[in-house]
Coordinates of C-alpha atoms in Angstrom, one line a residue:
X1 CA 1.9 -13.2 -1.1
X2 CA 3.6 -16.4 -1.8
X3 CA 2.2 -18.6 1.1
X4 CA -1.1 -18.1 2.9
X5 CA -0.8 -18.0 6.9
X6 CA -1.9 -20.8 9.1
X7 CA -1.2 -19.1 12.8
X8 CA -3.7 -20.8 15.0
X9 CA -3.5 -18.0 17.7
X10 CA -7.3 -17.4 18.6
X11 CA -8.9 -13.9 18.4
X12 CA -11.3 -12.4 20.8
X13 CA -11.6 -8.8 20.1
X14 CA -10.7 -5.8 17.5
X15 CA -7.8 -4.9 19.9
X16 CA -6.1 -8.4 19.0
X17 CA -6.4 -7.2 15.4
X18 CA -5.0 -3.7 16.2
X19 CA -2.2 -5.0 18.4
X20 CA -1.3 -7.4 15.5
X21 CA -0.8 -4.3 13.1
X22 CA 0.9 -2.2 15.7
X23 CA 3.5 -4.7 16.6
X24 CA 5.0 -3.7 13.3
X25 CA 6.4 -0.9 15.2
X26 CA 10.3 -1.0 15.2
X27 CA 13.3 1.2 15.9
X28 CA 14.8 3.1 13.0
X29 CA 18.1 1.0 13.1
X30 CA 15.8 -1.9 12.1
X31 CA 14.1 -0.3 9.0
X32 CA 14.6 -2.2 6.0
X33 CA 13.4 -2.3 2.2
X34 CA 11.4 -5.0 0.8
X35 CA 11.1 -4.7 -3.0
X36 CA 8.7 -6.9 -5.1
X37 CA 8.4 -7.1 -8.7
X38 CA 6.4 -9.0 -11.3
X39 CA 7.1 -9.7 -14.9
X40 CA 5.4 -11.7 -18.0
X41 CA 7.0 -14.9 -19.1
X42 CA 6.6 -15.4 -22.8
X43 CA 8.1 -17.8 -25.5
X44 CA 10.5 -16.0 -27.3
X45 CA 9.8 -18.0 -30.2
X46 CA 6.2 -16.4 -30.9
X47 CA 5.7 -14.1 -28.0
X48 CA 2.9 -16.5 -26.7
X49 CA 2.1 -16.8 -22.7
X50 CA 3.5 -19.7 -20.9
X51 CA 1.3 -22.4 -19.4
X52 CA 1.5 -23.7 -15.9
X53 CA 2.0 -27.3 -17.1
X54 CA 4.7 -28.7 -19.3
X55 CA 8.4 -29.3 -20.0
X56 CA 8.7 -25.5 -20.6
X57 CA 6.2 -24.0 -18.3
X58 CA 5.6 -22.1 -14.9
X59 CA 5.7 -25.0 -13.0
X60 CA 9.3 -26.2 -14.7
X61 CA 10.6 -22.5 -13.8
X62 CA 9.7 -22.9 -10.2
X63 CA 11.1 -26.6 -9.9
X64 CA 14.4 -25.5 -11.7
X65 CA 14.6 -22.5 -9.4
X66 CA 13.9 -24.8 -6.2
X67 CA 16.9 -27.1 -7.4
X68 CA 19.2 -24.3 -7.8
X69 CA 18.5 -22.3 -4.9
X70 CA 17.4 -25.0 -2.2
X71 CA 14.4 -22.8 -1.3
X72 CA 11.6 -24.7 0.1
X73 CA 8.8 -25.3 -2.3
X74 CA 5.2 -23.9 -1.6
X75 CA 2.6 -26.6 -2.7
X76 CA -1.2 -26.0 -3.3
X77 CA -3.2 -29.2 -4.6
X78 CA -0.1 -31.1 -5.3
X79 CA 1.2 -28.1 -7.6
X80 CA 4.2 -26.0 -6.7
X81 CA 2.9 -22.6 -6.7
X82 CA 5.9 -20.6 -5.1
X83 CA 9.3 -21.0 -3.2
X84 CA 10.2 -19.6 0.2
X85 CA 13.7 -19.0 1.5
X86 CA 13.9 -20.8 4.9
X87 CA 14.8 -18.0 7.3
X88 CA 12.2 -15.5 5.5
X89 CA 14.7 -13.7 3.1
X90 CA 12.6 -13.8 0.1
X91 CA 9.9 -15.6 -1.8
X92 CA 9.0 -16.4 -5.3
X93 CA 5.4 -16.5 -6.1
X94 CA 3.2 -16.7 -9.3
X95 CA 0.3 -14.3 -10.0
X96 CA -3.0 -15.4 -11.6
X97 CA -1.9 -15.3 -15.2
X98 CA 1.6 -16.7 -14.6
X99 CA 3.3 -13.3 -13.8
X100 CA 6.4 -14.3 -11.9
X101 CA 7.1 -12.2 -8.9
X102 CA 10.0 -12.1 -6.7
X103 CA 9.2 -10.6 -3.0
X104 CA 12.4 -9.6 -2.0
X105 CA 14.3 -10.0 1.1
X106 CA 14.2 -7.1 3.8
X107 CA 17.5 -5.4 3.0
X108 CA 19.0 -2.3 4.6
X109 CA 20.3 -0.3 1.2
X110 CA 19.0 0.1 -2.2
X111 CA 22.3 -1.1 -3.4
X112 CA 21.6 -4.6 -1.8
X113 CA 18.1 -4.4 -3.3
X114 CA 19.5 -3.7 -7.0
X115 CA 22.2 -6.4 -6.6
X116 CA 19.3 -8.7 -5.3
X117 CA 16.9 -8.1 -8.3
X118 CA 20.1 -8.5 -10.7
X119 CA 21.0 -11.9 -9.4
X120 CA 17.3 -13.1 -9.2
X121 CA 17.0 -12.1 -12.9
X122 CA 20.3 -13.6 -13.8
X123 CA 19.6 -16.9 -11.9
X124 CA 16.1 -16.8 -13.6
X125 CA 17.3 -16.4 -17.1
X126 CA 19.7 -19.4 -16.7
X127 CA 16.6 -21.5 -16.2
X128 CA 14.4 -20.0 -18.5
X129 CA 16.9 -19.9 -21.5
X130 CA 16.9 -23.6 -22.5
X131 CA 13.1 -23.5 -22.4
X132 CA 12.8 -20.6 -24.8
X133 CA 11.4 -18.5 -22.0
X134 CA 11.9 -14.8 -21.4
X135 CA 10.1 -12.2 -19.4
X136 CA 8.6 -8.8 -20.4
X137 CA 8.8 -5.7 -18.0
X138 CA 5.8 -3.5 -18.5
X139 CA 2.8 -2.8 -16.5
X140 CA 0.2 -4.4 -18.7
X141 CA 0.0 -7.5 -21.0
X142 CA 0.3 -5.8 -24.5
X143 CA -1.2 -8.6 -26.7
X144 CA -2.7 -11.6 -25.0
X145 CA -6.6 -11.6 -24.5
X146 CA -8.1 -12.8 -21.3
X147 CA -9.0 -16.0 -23.1
X148 CA -5.4 -16.6 -24.2
X149 CA -3.9 -15.9 -20.8
X150 CA -3.1 -19.0 -18.8
X151 CA -4.4 -19.5 -15.1
X152 CA -2.5 -20.7 -12.5
X153 CA -3.9 -23.6 -10.2
X154 CA -3.8 -21.5 -6.9
X155 CA -6.7 -22.0 -4.7
X156 CA -7.1 -18.6 -3.7
X157 CA -7.1 -17.2 -7.3
X158 CA -10.1 -19.8 -7.9
X159 CA -12.2 -18.0 -5.3
X160 CA -11.1 -14.4 -6.5
X161 CA -11.8 -15.4 -10.2
X162 CA -15.2 -16.3 -9.6
X163 CA -15.9 -13.3 -7.1
X164 CA -14.3 -10.4 -9.3
X165 CA -17.0 -10.2 -11.7
X166 CA -19.6 -9.5 -9.0
X167 CA -17.7 -6.5 -7.5
X168 CA -16.1 -4.7 -10.4
X169 CA -15.9 -4.4 -14.2
X170 CA -11.9 -4.7 -14.5
X171 CA -11.1 -7.3 -11.5
X172 CA -9.9 -10.2 -13.8
X173 CA -7.7 -7.8 -15.8
X174 CA -6.1 -6.6 -12.6
X175 CA -5.5 -10.5 -11.8
X176 CA -4.3 -11.7 -15.0
X177 CA -3.1 -9.0 -17.0
X178 CA -1.1 -6.4 -14.9
X179 CA 2.3 -6.4 -13.4
X180 CA 3.8 -4.1 -10.8
X181 CA 6.7 -2.9 -8.8
X182 CA 6.3 -2.6 -5.2
X183 CA 8.0 -1.5 -2.2
X184 CA 7.5 -2.4 1.5
X185 CA 8.5 0.0 4.1
X186 CA 8.7 0.5 7.9
X187 CA 7.4 2.7 10.8
X188 CA 8.4 3.1 14.3
X189 CA 5.2 4.0 15.8
X190 CA 1.7 5.0 15.3
X191 CA 2.5 8.7 14.7
X192 CA 5.1 7.7 12.2
X193 CA 3.0 5.2 10.5
X194 CA 0.3 7.9 10.1
X195 CA 2.7 10.6 8.6
X196 CA 4.1 8.0 6.1
X197 CA 0.4 6.7 5.1
X198 CA -0.9 10.1 4.7
X199 CA 2.1 11.2 2.4
X200 CA 2.3 8.1 0.4
X201 CA -1.6 7.8 -0.1
X202 CA -1.7 11.4 -1.4
X203 CA 1.5 10.8 -3.6
X204 CA 0.5 7.2 -4.8
X205 CA -1.0 8.6 -8.1
X206 CA 2.2 10.5 -8.8
X207 CA 4.0 7.3 -8.7
X208 CA 1.5 5.7 -11.0
X209 CA 2.2 8.7 -13.6
X210 CA 6.0 8.7 -13.1
X211 CA 6.3 4.5 -13.9
X212 CA 3.3 4.6 -16.4
X213 CA 4.0 1.8 -18.8
X214 CA 0.8 -0.2 -20.0
X215 CA -0.5 1.8 -22.9
X216 CA -1.5 -1.7 -25.0
X217 CA -4.4 -3.8 -24.6
X218 CA -4.9 -6.9 -27.1
X219 CA -2.2 -5.7 -29.8
X220 CA -3.2 -1.8 -30.0
X221 CA -3.1 1.4 -28.0
X222 CA -5.7 1.3 -25.4
X223 CA -5.9 5.3 -25.0
X224 CA -4.3 5.2 -21.6
X225 CA -0.7 5.4 -20.6
X226 CA -1.3 3.4 -17.4
X227 CA -4.2 0.9 -18.1
X228 CA -3.1 -0.8 -14.9
X229 CA -4.1 2.4 -13.0
X230 CA -7.2 2.5 -14.8
X231 CA -7.9 -1.1 -13.8
X232 CA -7.8 -0.2 -10.4
X233 CA -10.6 2.2 -10.6
X234 CA -13.0 -0.3 -11.0
X235 CA -11.7 -3.5 -9.5
X236 CA -13.3 -3.9 -6.0
X237 CA -13.8 -0.6 -4.7
X238 CA -14.9 -1.8 -1.3
X239 CA -11.3 -3.2 -0.8
X240 CA -9.0 -0.9 -2.8
X241 CA -8.5 2.8 -3.8
X242 CA -8.0 6.0 -1.6
X243 CA -8.7 5.4 2.1
X244 CA -10.3 8.9 3.2
X245 CA -9.7 8.1 7.0
X246 CA -6.0 8.3 6.5
X247 CA -6.2 11.8 5.7
X248 CA -7.3 12.6 9.3
X249 CA -4.8 14.0 11.8
X250 CA -6.0 11.4 14.4
X251 CA -6.0 8.2 11.8
X252 CA -4.5 5.3 13.9
X253 CA -4.1 1.5 13.8
X254 CA -7.4 0.7 15.1
X255 CA -9.3 2.8 12.2
X256 CA -7.3 0.5 9.3
X257 CA -8.5 -2.6 11.4
X258 CA -12.0 -1.2 11.6
X259 CA -12.3 -0.7 8.0
X260 CA -10.7 -4.3 7.2
X261 CA -13.2 -5.7 9.4
X262 CA -16.2 -4.5 7.2
X263 CA -14.5 -5.9 3.9
X264 CA -15.8 -8.9 2.7
X265 CA -13.4 -12.0 3.1
X266 CA -11.9 -14.2 0.3
X267 CA -11.5 -17.5 2.2
X268 CA -10.2 -19.3 5.2
X269 CA -7.9 -22.2 5.1
X270 CA -8.8 -25.3 7.4
X271 CA -6.7 -28.5 6.8
X272 CA -5.2 -27.3 3.6
X273 CA -8.7 -26.7 2.2
X274 CA -9.7 -23.2 1.1
X275 CA -13.4 -22.3 1.9
X276 CA -14.9 -19.4 -0.1
X277 CA -16.1 -17.0 2.5
X278 CA -16.9 -14.0 0.0
X279 CA -20.2 -13.7 1.4
X280 CA -19.1 -12.6 4.9
X281 CA -17.0 -9.6 6.4
X282 CA -14.5 -10.3 8.7
X283 CA -16.7 -8.5 11.3
X284 CA -19.3 -11.0 10.8
X285 CA -17.0 -13.8 10.7
X286 CA -15.6 -12.7 14.6
X287 CA -19.5 -12.8 15.2
X288 CA -20.0 -16.5 14.2
X289 CA -21.2 -16.1 10.8
X290 CA -19.4 -19.3 9.8
X291 CA -20.6 -21.5 12.7
X292 CA -22.5 -23.7 10.6
X293 CA -20.3 -23.8 7.5
X294 CA -17.0 -25.1 8.6
X295 CA -15.6 -27.6 11.1
X296 CA -13.4 -25.0 12.8
X297 CA -15.2 -21.8 12.7
X298 CA -13.2 -19.7 15.2
X299 CA -11.3 -16.9 13.9
X300 CA -7.7 -17.1 14.3
X301 CA -4.7 -14.7 13.7
X302 CA -3.7 -16.6 10.7
X303 CA -7.3 -15.7 9.2
X304 CA -6.6 -12.0 9.8
X305 CA -3.3 -12.2 8.4
X306 CA -4.6 -13.8 5.4
X307 CA -7.5 -11.3 5.1
X308 CA -5.2 -8.2 5.4
X309 CA -3.2 -9.7 2.4
X310 CA -6.5 -9.6 0.4
X311 CA -7.1 -5.9 0.6
X312 CA -5.9 -3.5 -2.1
X313 CA -5.7 0.1 -1.0
X314 CA -3.3 2.1 -2.9
X315 CA -1.2 2.1 0.3
X316 CA -1.6 -1.5 2.1
X317 CA -0.9 -1.4 5.9
X318 CA 0.2 -4.8 7.4
X319 CA 2.9 -4.6 9.9
X320 CA 4.5 -2.3 7.1
X321 CA 3.3 -0.2 4.4
X322 CA 3.3 -1.5 0.9
X323 CA 3.4 1.5 -1.8
X324 CA 1.1 -0.3 -4.6
X325 CA 0.5 2.4 -7.3
X326 CA 3.5 1.8 -9.9
X327 CA 3.3 -0.3 -13.2
X328 CA 5.7 -2.8 -13.7
X329 CA 8.8 -2.0 -15.8
X330 CA 12.4 -2.5 -17.2
X331 CA 15.2 -3.7 -14.9
X332 CA 16.3 0.0 -13.9
X333 CA 12.9 0.8 -12.5
X334 CA 13.0 -1.9 -10.1
X335 CA 15.4 0.1 -8.3
X336 CA 14.0 3.4 -9.2
X337 CA 10.4 2.6 -7.4
X338 CA 12.1 1.8 -4.0
X339 CA 14.6 4.6 -4.2
X340 CA 11.6 7.0 -4.8
X341 CA 9.8 6.0 -1.8
X342 CA 12.8 5.3 0.6
X343 CA 14.0 8.7 -0.1
X344 CA 10.5 10.3 0.7
X345 CA 9.9 8.3 3.9
X346 CA 13.1 7.2 5.4
X347 CA 14.6 10.6 6.2
X348 CA 12.8 12.8 8.7
X349 CA 13.3 16.1 6.8
X350 CA 12.3 14.6 3.4
X351 CA 9.3 13.1 5.1
X352 CA 8.3 16.4 6.7
X353 CA 9.0 18.3 3.4
X354 CA 6.8 15.9 1.6
X355 CA 4.0 16.1 4.3
X356 CA 4.1 20.0 4.5
X357 CA 3.9 19.9 0.4
X358 CA 0.5 17.9 0.4
X359 CA -0.9 18.7 4.0
X360 CA -3.6 20.7 2.6
X361 CA -4.5 18.4 -0.6
X362 CA -8.1 17.6 0.0
X363 CA -9.5 14.1 -0.5
X364 CA -11.7 15.3 -3.3
X365 CA -8.4 16.6 -5.2
X366 CA -6.4 13.5 -4.8
X367 CA -9.3 11.3 -5.9
X368 CA -9.7 13.6 -9.1
X369 CA -5.9 13.2 -9.6
X370 CA -6.3 9.3 -9.1
X371 CA -9.0 9.4 -12.1
X372 CA -7.0 11.7 -14.4
X373 CA -3.6 10.1 -14.2
X374 CA -4.2 6.7 -16.1
X375 CA -4.9 8.7 -19.3
X376 CA -3.2 11.9 -18.6
X377 CA 0.3 10.9 -17.0
X378 CA 2.1 13.8 -16.0
X379 CA 0.1 16.0 -17.8
X380 CA -2.7 15.7 -15.6
X381 CA -3.7 19.2 -13.8
X382 CA -3.6 19.7 -10.4
X383 CA -4.3 23.0 -9.0
X384 CA -3.9 24.8 -12.2
X385 CA -0.3 23.0 -12.9
X386 CA 0.7 20.1 -14.8
X387 CA 1.3 17.1 -12.4
X388 CA 5.0 17.3 -13.9
X389 CA 5.7 20.4 -11.7
X390 CA 4.7 18.4 -8.9
X391 CA 6.8 15.4 -9.9
X392 CA 9.9 17.5 -10.1
X393 CA 9.5 18.8 -6.7
X394 CA 8.7 15.6 -5.1
X395 CA 11.6 13.7 -6.9
X396 CA 14.0 16.7 -5.6
X397 CA 12.7 15.8 -2.0
X398 CA 13.6 12.2 -2.6
X399 CA 17.2 12.9 -4.0
X400 CA 17.8 14.9 -0.8
X401 CA 16.5 12.3 1.4
X402 CA 18.6 9.3 -0.2
X403 CA 21.7 11.7 -0.1
X404 CA 21.2 12.2 3.7
X405 CA 21.0 8.8 4.3
X406 CA 24.6 8.5 3.0
X407 CA 24.3 4.9 2.2
X408 CA 27.3 4.6 -0.3
X409 CA 28.3 1.6 -2.7
X410 CA 32.0 0.7 -3.3
X411 CA 32.4 3.4 -5.7
X412 CA 31.3 5.9 -3.2
X413 CA 28.0 6.8 -4.9
X414 CA 24.8 7.3 -2.7
X415 CA 21.4 5.7 -3.3
X416 CA 20.1 8.8 -5.3
X417 CA 21.9 7.2 -8.5
X418 CA 18.8 4.9 -8.5
X419 CA 16.7 7.8 -9.4
X420 CA 18.1 8.3 -12.9
X421 CA 15.0 6.8 -14.7
X422 CA 12.8 9.3 -13.3
X423 CA 15.4 12.2 -13.9
X424 CA 15.1 11.0 -17.5
X425 CA 11.2 11.0 -17.5
X426 CA 11.3 14.4 -16.2
X427 CA 14.1 15.8 -18.5
X428 CA 12.0 14.3 -21.6
X429 CA 8.6 15.5 -20.1
X430 CA 7.3 12.0 -21.1
X431 CA 6.7 8.6 -19.7
X432 CA 7.7 5.1 -20.6
X433 CA 4.1 4.7 -21.7
X434 CA 4.7 7.8 -24.2
X435 CA 8.2 6.3 -25.4
X436 CA 6.1 3.0 -26.5
X437 CA 3.5 4.5 -28.1
X438 CA 6.0 6.5 -30.2
X439 CA 7.8 3.3 -31.1
X440 CA 4.5 1.8 -32.0
X441 CA 3.6 4.6 -34.4
X442 CA 7.1 5.1 -35.8
X443 CA 9.8 2.2 -35.8
X444 CA 7.5 -0.6 -34.8
X445 CA 5.1 -0.1 -37.7
X446 CA 2.0 -0.5 -35.9
X447 CA 2.9 -3.5 -33.9
X448 CA 3.3 -4.4 -30.3
X449 CA 5.4 -7.4 -31.2
X450 CA 8.7 -5.6 -30.8
X451 CA 8.0 -4.6 -27.1
X452 CA 8.8 -8.6 -26.4
X453 CA 12.2 -7.9 -27.7
X454 CA 13.0 -4.5 -26.7
X455 CA 11.7 -4.5 -23.1
X456 CA 12.7 -8.1 -22.1
X457 CA 14.6 -9.2 -19.1

């Protein structure tokens, strides 16, 4: 999220919070695709991380992009921390360790999404190349220790950095040493949201397996295929992971709001200042817990919007659904991840087929799969079979959904072309992480250094 919200609309009830989320309902013809992707910035001379300050730095990249694009700079304490397209058609933000993120515009087709990503990367290279900076597209920082990783001067990250060690063992790794590709998708009604949430929550671990690309930590194999997936198993389990109530047939907007109310807050913003609120839940805030702590203690819609952005379930509900399970990856996967989910969720027949396939999957089964996938990937067992078998069936459902959508490019190709990286994974029966490990033990001669050259943007 590039910018924290400052909407001053007062809140008076849980219904206000529920209504805010429900306002995301929109007709099918207004459904859009919003793709987000992160990458690690590094100096090509020695594969070291890029700091925030300096002539060749994260701040210099942001300033260069601002001058080239004309996008509005986002400031925090006098430092540029992101950019926003003035009409809401995209944003640039930085993650805690300097990971560079594009939050793409809401677009109608995957063809547009792929063009957007390619244009972003091309523009970024123009600015980064004279500084000796390039970008790495995998899911976990393969070389740098936490101490070697730069910290971005962003107020919300300072609060999170202090808080994370109190609630889990891996939160700082999540913040500073992982990258992801995500897609944001729409719903038309509470029933539509329910079905999409149920299907995507159950299949999120499959996405983790298909996109696994984080097998290295601090210069050597870490024993995992998705280190990032494992990190999310113990980051802050009150605000992340699977949500059992989303498996219910009567789950709705109110249930998510009630859950969010009882998650500890990170902050509120008053007069441009961030106040640490990690000691209270949003429900306690609504009941007056901050009356003696801040000058303007009444909850606002901006506070609620910001709070929703600090919740990290595998599928996050705001005024749209965010698919959060995948590792970052090379540029082709920036298009493959949204293609996978659009095919499943934006065609009625495909969505129903995916729902029918997963309908009787229990919470315990899905939780066990989530625990197994970071180490085992597509070899994880589900109901006596390798997850690879499920993956083939689900990717085929997605492909059918994309073909049915009938969104063609100038060459007459439909959006299913973007599933090619997943088809390669299924054909080889090996994830990108396994490819990386084979290179490490083979041509790379036990070094992770070549990953920076071979998987750079």
